[in-house]
Amino acid sequence: MRIAIGADHGGYPLNEKVIKELDAAGHEILDFGTHVGSRPDDYPDYALKVGQAIQDNQADIGILICGSGVGASVAANKLKGIRAALCGDTYSGHQSREHDDCNVLCLGARVIGEELALEIVRAFVAARFTGEERHRRRLEKIVEIEKNEK
Ligand code: RB5
């Protein structure tokens, strides 16, 4: 799978661990950094890069990591067609894909441990949208919200 990954200074160095894990599992990684935890930067920049990589079909899914995961998810969800899930547990990790067809996983490096983060990543990456009618109906309503937005 082609996976775009971006993290601000608050998400570093968890992004390095996630990249190592996914690379070892054979995924194609599109790495937007950061690789410098000591220089403050801005999570919306990473959300834009990861989101656009999906919009431009350079990546199938994305992973965004900031301190809490909140800022990254807020920013990513501003992009058309991006459904970003902030997850702190494995159930949400797979259900966000199975039911909500989320295409970006957001993690908070300052609030979850490395092992849990990696389990959530595995759950998210392995899960697939079930395509059930009730989930499609709900996703269509989200598309309508996007279309009608003022
Ligand atoms: C950076 O200090 C921090 O605000 C950012 O990584 C993120 O947690 C925002 O939601």
JSON list of C-alpha atoms and ligand atoms in Angstrom, two decimals:
[
{"chain": "A", "resi": 1, "resn": "MET", "atom": "CA", "xyz": [0.00, 0.00, 0.00]},
{"chain": "A", "resi": 2, "resn": "ARG", "atom": "CA", "xyz": [1.18, 3.56, -0.68]},
{"chain": "A", "resi": 3, "resn": "ILE", "atom": "CA", "xyz": [1.19, 5.43, 2.62]},
{"chain": "A", "resi": 4, "resn": "ALA", "atom": "CA", "xyz": [1.93, 9.16, 3.06]},
{"chain": "A", "resi": 5, "resn": "ILE", "atom": "CA", "xyz": [3.29, 10.11, 6.47]},
{"chain": "A", "resi": 6, "resn": "GLY", "atom": "CA", "xyz": [3.76, 13.52, 8.02]},
{"chain": "A", "resi": 7, "resn": "ALA", "atom": "CA", "xyz": [4.51, 14.72, 11.54]},
{"chain": "A", "resi": 8, "resn": "ASP", "atom": "CA", "xyz": [5.23, 18.06, 13.16]},
{"chain": "A", "resi": 9, "resn": "HIS", "atom": "CA", "xyz": [7.84, 18.51, 15.91]},
{"chain": "A", "resi": 10, "resn": "GLY", "atom": "CA", "xyz": [5.29, 17.23, 18.46]},
{"chain": "A", "resi": 11, "resn": "GLY", "atom": "CA", "xyz": [4.88, 14.03, 16.47]},
{"chain": "A", "resi": 12, "resn": "TYR", "atom": "CA", "xyz": [8.59, 13.36, 16.18]},
{"chain": "A", "resi": 13, "resn": "PRO", "atom": "CA", "xyz": [10.14, 10.80, 16.74]},
{"chain": "A", "resi": 14, "resn": "LEU", "atom": "CA", "xyz": [7.03, 8.57, 16.70]},
{"chain": "A", "resi": 15, "resn": "ASN", "atom": "CA", "xyz": [6.85, 9.08, 12.93]},
{"chain": "A", "resi": 16, "resn": "GLU", "atom": "CA", "xyz": [10.28, 7.42, 12.57]},
{"chain": "A", "resi": 17, "resn": "LYS", "atom": "CA", "xyz": [9.01, 4.34, 14.43]},
{"chain": "A", "resi": 18, "resn": "VAL", "atom": "CA", "xyz": [5.87, 4.18, 12.32]},
{"chain": "A", "resi": 19, "resn": "ILE", "atom": "CA", "xyz": [7.87, 4.50, 9.11]},
{"chain": "A", "resi": 20, "resn": "LYS", "atom": "CA", "xyz": [10.26, 1.74, 10.20]},
{"chain": "A", "resi": 21, "resn": "GLU", "atom": "CA", "xyz": [7.32, -0.54, 11.01]},
{"chain": "A", "resi": 22, "resn": "LEU", "atom": "CA", "xyz": [5.49, 0.07, 7.73]},
{"chain": "A", "resi": 23, "resn": "ASP", "atom": "CA", "xyz": [8.64, -0.10, 5.65]},
{"chain": "A", "resi": 24, "resn": "ALA", "atom": "CA", "xyz": [9.49, -3.49, 7.18]},
{"chain": "A", "resi": 25, "resn": "ALA", "atom": "CA", "xyz": [5.97, -4.67, 6.35]},
{"chain": "A", "resi": 26, "resn": "GLY", "atom": "CA", "xyz": [6.63, -3.85, 2.67]},
{"chain": "A", "resi": 27, "resn": "HIS", "atom": "CA", "xyz": [4.58, -0.69, 2.24]},
{"chain": "A", "resi": 28, "resn": "GLU", "atom": "CA", "xyz": [5.62, 2.15, -0.05]},
{"chain": "A", "resi": 29, "resn": "ILE", "atom": "CA", "xyz": [6.24, 5.19, 2.13]},
{"chain": "A", "resi": 30, "resn": "LEU", "atom": "CA", "xyz": [5.85, 8.80, 1.05]},
{"chain": "A", "resi": 31, "resn": "ASP", "atom": "CA", "xyz": [7.70, 10.55, 3.86]},
{"chain": "A", "resi": 32, "resn": "PHE", "atom": "CA", "xyz": [6.98, 14.27, 4.38]},
{"chain": "A", "resi": 33, "resn": "GLY", "atom": "CA", "xyz": [9.04, 14.57, 7.60]},
{"chain": "A", "resi": 34, "resn": "THR", "atom": "CA", "xyz": [9.77, 16.11, 9.98]},
{"chain": "A", "resi": 35, "resn": "HIS", "atom": "CA", "xyz": [13.00, 14.50, 11.01]},
{"chain": "A", "resi": 36, "resn": "VAL", "atom": "CA", "xyz": [13.92, 17.31, 13.36]},
{"chain": "A", "resi": 37, "resn": "GLY", "atom": "CA", "xyz": [12.12, 17.34, 16.70]},
{"chain": "A", "resi": 38, "resn": "SER", "atom": "CA", "xyz": [13.94, 20.37, 18.07]},
{"chain": "A", "resi": 39, "resn": "ARG", "atom": "CA", "xyz": [12.66, 22.92, 15.53]},
{"chain": "A", "resi": 40, "resn": "PRO", "atom": "CA", "xyz": [9.06, 24.08, 16.06]},
{"chain": "A", "resi": 41, "resn": "ASP", "atom": "CA", "xyz": [6.97, 23.79, 12.92]},
{"chain": "A", "resi": 42, "resn": "ASP", "atom": "CA", "xyz": [3.27, 23.80, 11.99]},
{"chain": "A", "resi": 43, "resn": "TYR", "atom": "CA", "xyz": [1.02, 20.74, 11.78]},
{"chain": "A", "resi": 44, "resn": "PRO", "atom": "CA", "xyz": [-1.27, 22.21, 9.06]},
{"chain": "A", "resi": 45, "resn": "ASP", "atom": "CA", "xyz": [1.68, 22.10, 6.63]},
{"chain": "A", "resi": 46, "resn": "TYR", "atom": "CA", "xyz": [1.97, 18.35, 7.11]},
{"chain": "A", "resi": 47, "resn": "ALA", "atom": "CA", "xyz": [-1.79, 17.82, 6.97]},
{"chain": "A", "resi": 48, "resn": "LEU", "atom": "CA", "xyz": [-1.86, 19.63, 3.63]},
{"chain": "A", "resi": 49, "resn": "LYS", "atom": "CA", "xyz": [1.00, 17.58, 2.16]},
{"chain": "A", "resi": 50, "resn": "VAL", "atom": "CA", "xyz": [-0.43, 14.23, 3.28]},
{"chain": "A", "resi": 51, "resn": "GLY", "atom": "CA", "xyz": [-3.98, 15.18, 2.26]},
{"chain": "A", "resi": 52, "resn": "GLN", "atom": "CA", "xyz": [-2.89, 16.40, -1.15]},
{"chain": "A", "resi": 53, "resn": "ALA", "atom": "CA", "xyz": [-0.88, 13.22, -1.74]},
{"chain": "A", "resi": 54, "resn": "ILE", "atom": "CA", "xyz": [-4.14, 11.28, -1.33]},
{"chain": "A", "resi": 55, "resn": "GLN", "atom": "CA", "xyz": [-6.15, 13.74, -3.41]},
{"chain": "A", "resi": 56, "resn": "ASP", "atom": "CA", "xyz": [-3.52, 13.50, -6.19]},
{"chain": "A", "resi": 57, "resn": "ASN", "atom": "CA", "xyz": [-3.55, 9.68, -5.99]},
{"chain": "A", "resi": 58, "resn": "GLN", "atom": "CA", "xyz": [0.10, 9.52, -4.97]},
{"chain": "A", "resi": 59, "resn": "ALA", "atom": "CA", "xyz": [-0.90, 7.70, -1.79]},
{"chain": "A", "resi": 60, "resn": "ASP", "atom": "CA", "xyz": [-3.73, 5.36, -0.83]},
{"chain": "A", "resi": 61, "resn": "ILE", "atom": "CA", "xyz": [-3.90, 6.43, 2.79]},
{"chain": "A", "resi": 62, "resn": "GLY", "atom": "CA", "xyz": [-2.05, 8.78, 5.13]},
{"chain": "A", "resi": 63, "resn": "ILE", "atom": "CA", "xyz": [-0.80, 8.98, 8.68]},
{"chain": "A", "resi": 64, "resn": "LEU", "atom": "CA", "xyz": [-0.43, 12.28, 10.53]},
{"chain": "A", "resi": 65, "resn": "ILE", "atom": "CA", "xyz": [1.21, 12.65, 13.89]},
{"chain": "A", "resi": 66, "resn": "CYS", "atom": "CA", "xyz": [1.32, 15.73, 16.08]},
{"chain": "A", "resi": 67, "resn": "GLY", "atom": "CA", "xyz": [1.48, 16.20, 19.85]},
{"chain": "A", "resi": 68, "resn": "SER", "atom": "CA", "xyz": [-2.16, 15.40, 20.57]},
{"chain": "A", "resi": 69, "resn": "GLY", "atom": "CA", "xyz": [-3.31, 14.38, 17.09]},
{"chain": "A", "resi": 70, "resn": "VAL", "atom": "CA", "xyz": [-6.07, 16.99, 17.38]},
{"chain": "A", "resi": 71, "resn": "GLY", "atom": "CA", "xyz": [-4.58, 19.79, 15.30]},
{"chain": "A", "resi": 72, "resn": "ALA", "atom": "CA", "xyz": [-3.55, 17.41, 12.54]},
{"chain": "A", "resi": 73, "resn": "SER", "atom": "CA", "xyz": [-7.04, 15.89, 12.35]},
{"chain": "A", "resi": 74, "resn": "VAL", "atom": "CA", "xyz": [-8.78, 19.28, 12.32]},
{"chain": "A", "resi": 75, "resn": "ALA", "atom": "CA", "xyz": [-6.53, 20.50, 9.51]},
{"chain": "A", "resi": 76, "resn": "ALA", "atom": "CA", "xyz": [-6.73, 17.31, 7.42]},
{"chain": "A", "resi": 77, "resn": "ASN", "atom": "CA", "xyz": [-10.53, 17.22, 7.63]},
{"chain": "A", "resi": 78, "resn": "LYS", "atom": "CA", "xyz": [-10.67, 20.62, 5.90]},
{"chain": "A", "resi": 79, "resn": "LEU", "atom": "CA", "xyz": [-9.51, 18.97, 2.68]},
{"chain": "A", "resi": 80, "resn": "LYS", "atom": "CA", "xyz": [-12.11, 17.65, 0.24]},
{"chain": "A", "resi": 81, "resn": "GLY", "atom": "CA", "xyz": [-12.38, 13.88, 0.26]},
{"chain": "A", "resi": 82, "resn": "ILE", "atom": "CA", "xyz": [-10.16, 13.51, 3.30]},
{"chain": "A", "resi": 83, "resn": "ARG", "atom": "CA", "xyz": [-11.64, 11.68, 6.25]},
{"chain": "A", "resi": 84, "resn": "ALA", "atom": "CA", "xyz": [-9.13, 11.83, 9.07]},
{"chain": "A", "resi": 85, "resn": "ALA", "atom": "CA", "xyz": [-9.58, 9.77, 12.22]},
{"chain": "A", "resi": 86, "resn": "LEU", "atom": "CA", "xyz": [-7.89, 10.66, 15.48]},
{"chain": "A", "resi": 87, "resn": "CYS", "atom": "CA", "xyz": [-7.47, 7.29, 17.20]},
{"chain": "A", "resi": 88, "resn": "GLY", "atom": "CA", "xyz": [-6.22, 6.33, 20.63]},
{"chain": "A", "resi": 89, "resn": "ASP", "atom": "CA", "xyz": [-7.42, 2.73, 20.59]},
{"chain": "A", "resi": 90, "resn": "THR", "atom": "CA", "xyz": [-7.32, -0.20, 18.19]},
{"chain": "A", "resi": 91, "resn": "TYR", "atom": "CA", "xyz": [-11.11, -0.52, 17.88]},
{"chain": "A", "resi": 92, "resn": "SER", "atom": "CA", "xyz": [-11.35, 2.99, 16.44]},
{"chain": "A", "resi": 93, "resn": "GLY", "atom": "CA", "xyz": [-8.26, 2.20, 14.38]},
{"chain": "A", "resi": 94, "resn": "HIS", "atom": "CA", "xyz": [-10.02, -0.48, 12.35]},
{"chain": "A", "resi": 95, "resn": "GLN", "atom": "CA", "xyz": [-13.61, 0.72, 12.64]},
{"chain": "A", "resi": 96, "resn": "SER", "atom": "CA", "xyz": [-12.70, 4.12, 11.23]},
{"chain": "A", "resi": 97, "resn": "ARG", "atom": "CA", "xyz": [-11.76, 2.31, 8.03]},
{"chain": "A", "resi": 98, "resn": "GLU", "atom": "CA", "xyz": [-14.46, -0.40, 8.04]},
{"chain": "A", "resi": 99, "resn": "HIS", "atom": "CA", "xyz": [-17.41, 1.93, 8.67]},
{"chain": "A", "resi": 100, "resn": "ASP", "atom": "CA", "xyz": [-16.24, 5.46, 7.93]},
{"chain": "A", "resi": 101, "resn": "ASP", "atom": "CA", "xyz": [-13.82, 4.73, 5.10]},
{"chain": "A", "resi": 102, "resn": "CYS", "atom": "CA", "xyz": [-11.27, 7.03, 6.72]},
{"chain": "A", "resi": 103, "resn": "ASN", "atom": "CA", "xyz": [-8.19, 7.61, 4.61]},
{"chain": "A", "resi": 104, "resn": "VAL", "atom": "CA", "xyz": [-5.99, 9.34, 7.18]},
{"chain": "A", "resi": 105, "resn": "LEU", "atom": "CA", "xyz": [-5.04, 8.12, 10.65]},
{"chain": "A", "resi": 106, "resn": "CYS", "atom": "CA", "xyz": [-4.05, 10.78, 13.18]},
{"chain": "A", "resi": 107, "resn": "LEU", "atom": "CA", "xyz": [-2.05, 9.98, 16.28]},
{"chain": "A", "resi": 108, "resn": "GLY", "atom": "CA", "xyz": [-1.01, 12.02, 19.31]},
{"chain": "A", "resi": 109, "resn": "ALA", "atom": "CA", "xyz": [2.61, 11.24, 20.10]},
{"chain": "A", "resi": 110, "resn": "ARG", "atom": "CA", "xyz": [2.38, 12.95, 23.49]},
{"chain": "A", "resi": 111, "resn": "VAL", "atom": "CA", "xyz": [-0.66, 10.99, 24.64]},
{"chain": "A", "resi": 112, "resn": "ILE", "atom": "CA", "xyz": [-0.11, 7.38, 23.57]},
{"chain": "A", "resi": 113, "resn": "GLY", "atom": "CA", "xyz": [2.81, 5.02, 23.98]},
{"chain": "A", "resi": 114, "resn": "GLU", "atom": "CA", "xyz": [4.81, 3.74, 21.06]},
{"chain": "A", "resi": 115, "resn": "GLU", "atom": "CA", "xyz": [3.53, 0.15, 21.21]},
{"chain": "A", "resi": 116, "resn": "LEU", "atom": "CA", "xyz": [-0.13, 1.18, 21.28]},
{"chain": "A", "resi": 117, "resn": "ALA", "atom": "CA", "xyz": [0.51, 3.62, 18.44]},
{"chain": "A", "resi": 118, "resn": "LEU", "atom": "CA", "xyz": [2.03, 0.85, 16.33]},
{"chain": "A", "resi": 119, "resn": "GLU", "atom": "CA", "xyz": [-0.90, -1.48, 17.07]},
{"chain": "A", "resi": 120, "resn": "ILE", "atom": "CA", "xyz": [-3.33, 1.23, 16.00]},
{"chain": "A", "resi": 121, "resn": "VAL", "atom": "CA", "xyz": [-1.32, 1.75, 12.81]},
{"chain": "A", "resi": 122, "resn": "ARG", "atom": "CA", "xyz": [-1.44, -1.99, 12.06]},
{"chain": "A", "resi": 123, "resn": "ALA", "atom": "CA", "xyz": [-5.19, -2.10, 12.71]},
{"chain": "A", "resi": 124, "resn": "PHE", "atom": "CA", "xyz": [-5.86, 0.93, 10.49]},
{"chain": "A", "resi": 125, "resn": "VAL", "atom": "CA", "xyz": [-3.66, -0.24, 7.62]},
{"chain": "A", "resi": 126, "resn": "ALA", "atom": "CA", "xyz": [-5.04, -3.81, 7.61]},
{"chain": "A", "resi": 127, "resn": "ALA", "atom": "CA", "xyz": [-8.72, -2.82, 7.76]},
{"chain": "A", "resi": 128, "resn": "ARG", "atom": "CA", "xyz": [-10.90, -2.25, 4.70]},
{"chain": "A", "resi": 129, "resn": "PHE", "atom": "CA", "xyz": [-14.15, -0.39, 4.13]},
{"chain": "A", "resi": 130, "resn": "THR", "atom": "CA", "xyz": [-16.98, -2.93, 4.32]},
{"chain": "A", "resi": 131, "resn": "GLY", "atom": "CA", "xyz": [-19.01, -1.10, 1.67]},
{"chain": "A", "resi": 132, "resn": "GLU", "atom": "CA", "xyz": [-22.28, -1.83, 3.45]},
{"chain": "A", "resi": 133, "resn": "GLU", "atom": "CA", "xyz": [-25.25, 0.23, 2.36]},
{"chain": "A", "resi": 134, "resn": "ARG", "atom": "CA", "xyz": [-25.72, 2.02, 5.68]},
{"chain": "A", "resi": 135, "resn": "HIS", "atom": "CA", "xyz": [-22.11, 3.16, 5.68]},
{"chain": "A", "resi": 136, "resn": "ARG", "atom": "CA", "xyz": [-22.29, 4.32, 2.07]},
{"chain": "A", "resi": 137, "resn": "ARG", "atom": "CA", "xyz": [-25.44, 6.27, 2.86]},
{"chain": "A", "resi": 138, "resn": "ARG", "atom": "CA", "xyz": [-23.71, 8.08, 5.72]},
{"chain": "A", "resi": 139, "resn": "LEU", "atom": "CA", "xyz": [-20.63, 8.83, 3.61]},
{"chain": "A", "resi": 140, "resn": "GLU", "atom": "CA", "xyz": [-22.85, 10.26, 0.87]},
{"chain": "A", "resi": 141, "resn": "LYS", "atom": "CA", "xyz": [-24.31, 12.62, 3.46]},
{"chain": "A", "resi": 142, "resn": "ILE", "atom": "CA", "xyz": [-20.80, 13.80, 4.32]},
{"chain": "A", "resi": 143, "resn": "VAL", "atom": "CA", "xyz": [-20.16, 14.46, 0.62]},
{"chain": "A", "resi": 144, "resn": "GLU", "atom": "CA", "xyz": [-23.37, 16.51, 0.55]},
{"chain": "A", "resi": 145, "resn": "ILE", "atom": "CA", "xyz": [-22.15, 18.56, 3.52]},
{"chain": "A", "resi": 146, "resn": "GLU", "atom": "CA", "xyz": [-18.89, 19.24, 1.66]},
{"chain": "A", "resi": 147, "resn": "LYS", "atom": "CA", "xyz": [-20.78, 20.22, -1.52]},
{"chain": "A", "resi": 148, "resn": "ASN", "atom": "CA", "xyz": [-23.18, 22.57, 0.25]},
{"chain": "A", "resi": 149, "resn": "GLU", "atom": "CA", "xyz": [-20.59, 24.23, 2.41]},
{"chain": "A", "resi": 150, "resn": "LYS", "atom": "CA", "xyz": [-20.71, 28.06, 2.24]},
{"chain": "B", "resi": 1, "resn": "RB5", "atom": "C1", "xyz": [2.79, 21.46, 19.02]},
{"chain": "B", "resi": 1, "resn": "RB5", "atom": "O1", "xyz": [3.31, 21.99, 20.19]},
{"chain": "B", "resi": 1, "resn": "RB5", "atom": "C2", "xyz": [1.36, 20.95, 19.25]},
{"chain": "B", "resi": 1, "resn": "RB5", "atom": "O2", "xyz": [0.51, 22.01, 19.50]},
{"chain": "B", "resi": 1, "resn": "RB5", "atom": "C3", "xyz": [0.90, 20.14, 18.04]},
{"chain": "B", "resi": 1, "resn": "RB5", "atom": "O3", "xyz": [1.81, 19.12, 17.81]},
{"chain": "B", "resi": 1, "resn": "RB5", "atom": "C4", "xyz": [-0.44, 19.46, 18.18]},
{"chain": "B", "resi": 1, "resn": "RB5", "atom": "O4", "xyz": [-0.52, 18.73, 19.37]},
{"chain": "B", "resi": 1, "resn": "RB5", "atom": "C5", "xyz": [-1.64, 20.23, 17.96]},
{"chain": "B", "resi": 1, "resn": "RB5", "atom": "O5", "xyz": [-2.77, 19.68, 18.06]}
]
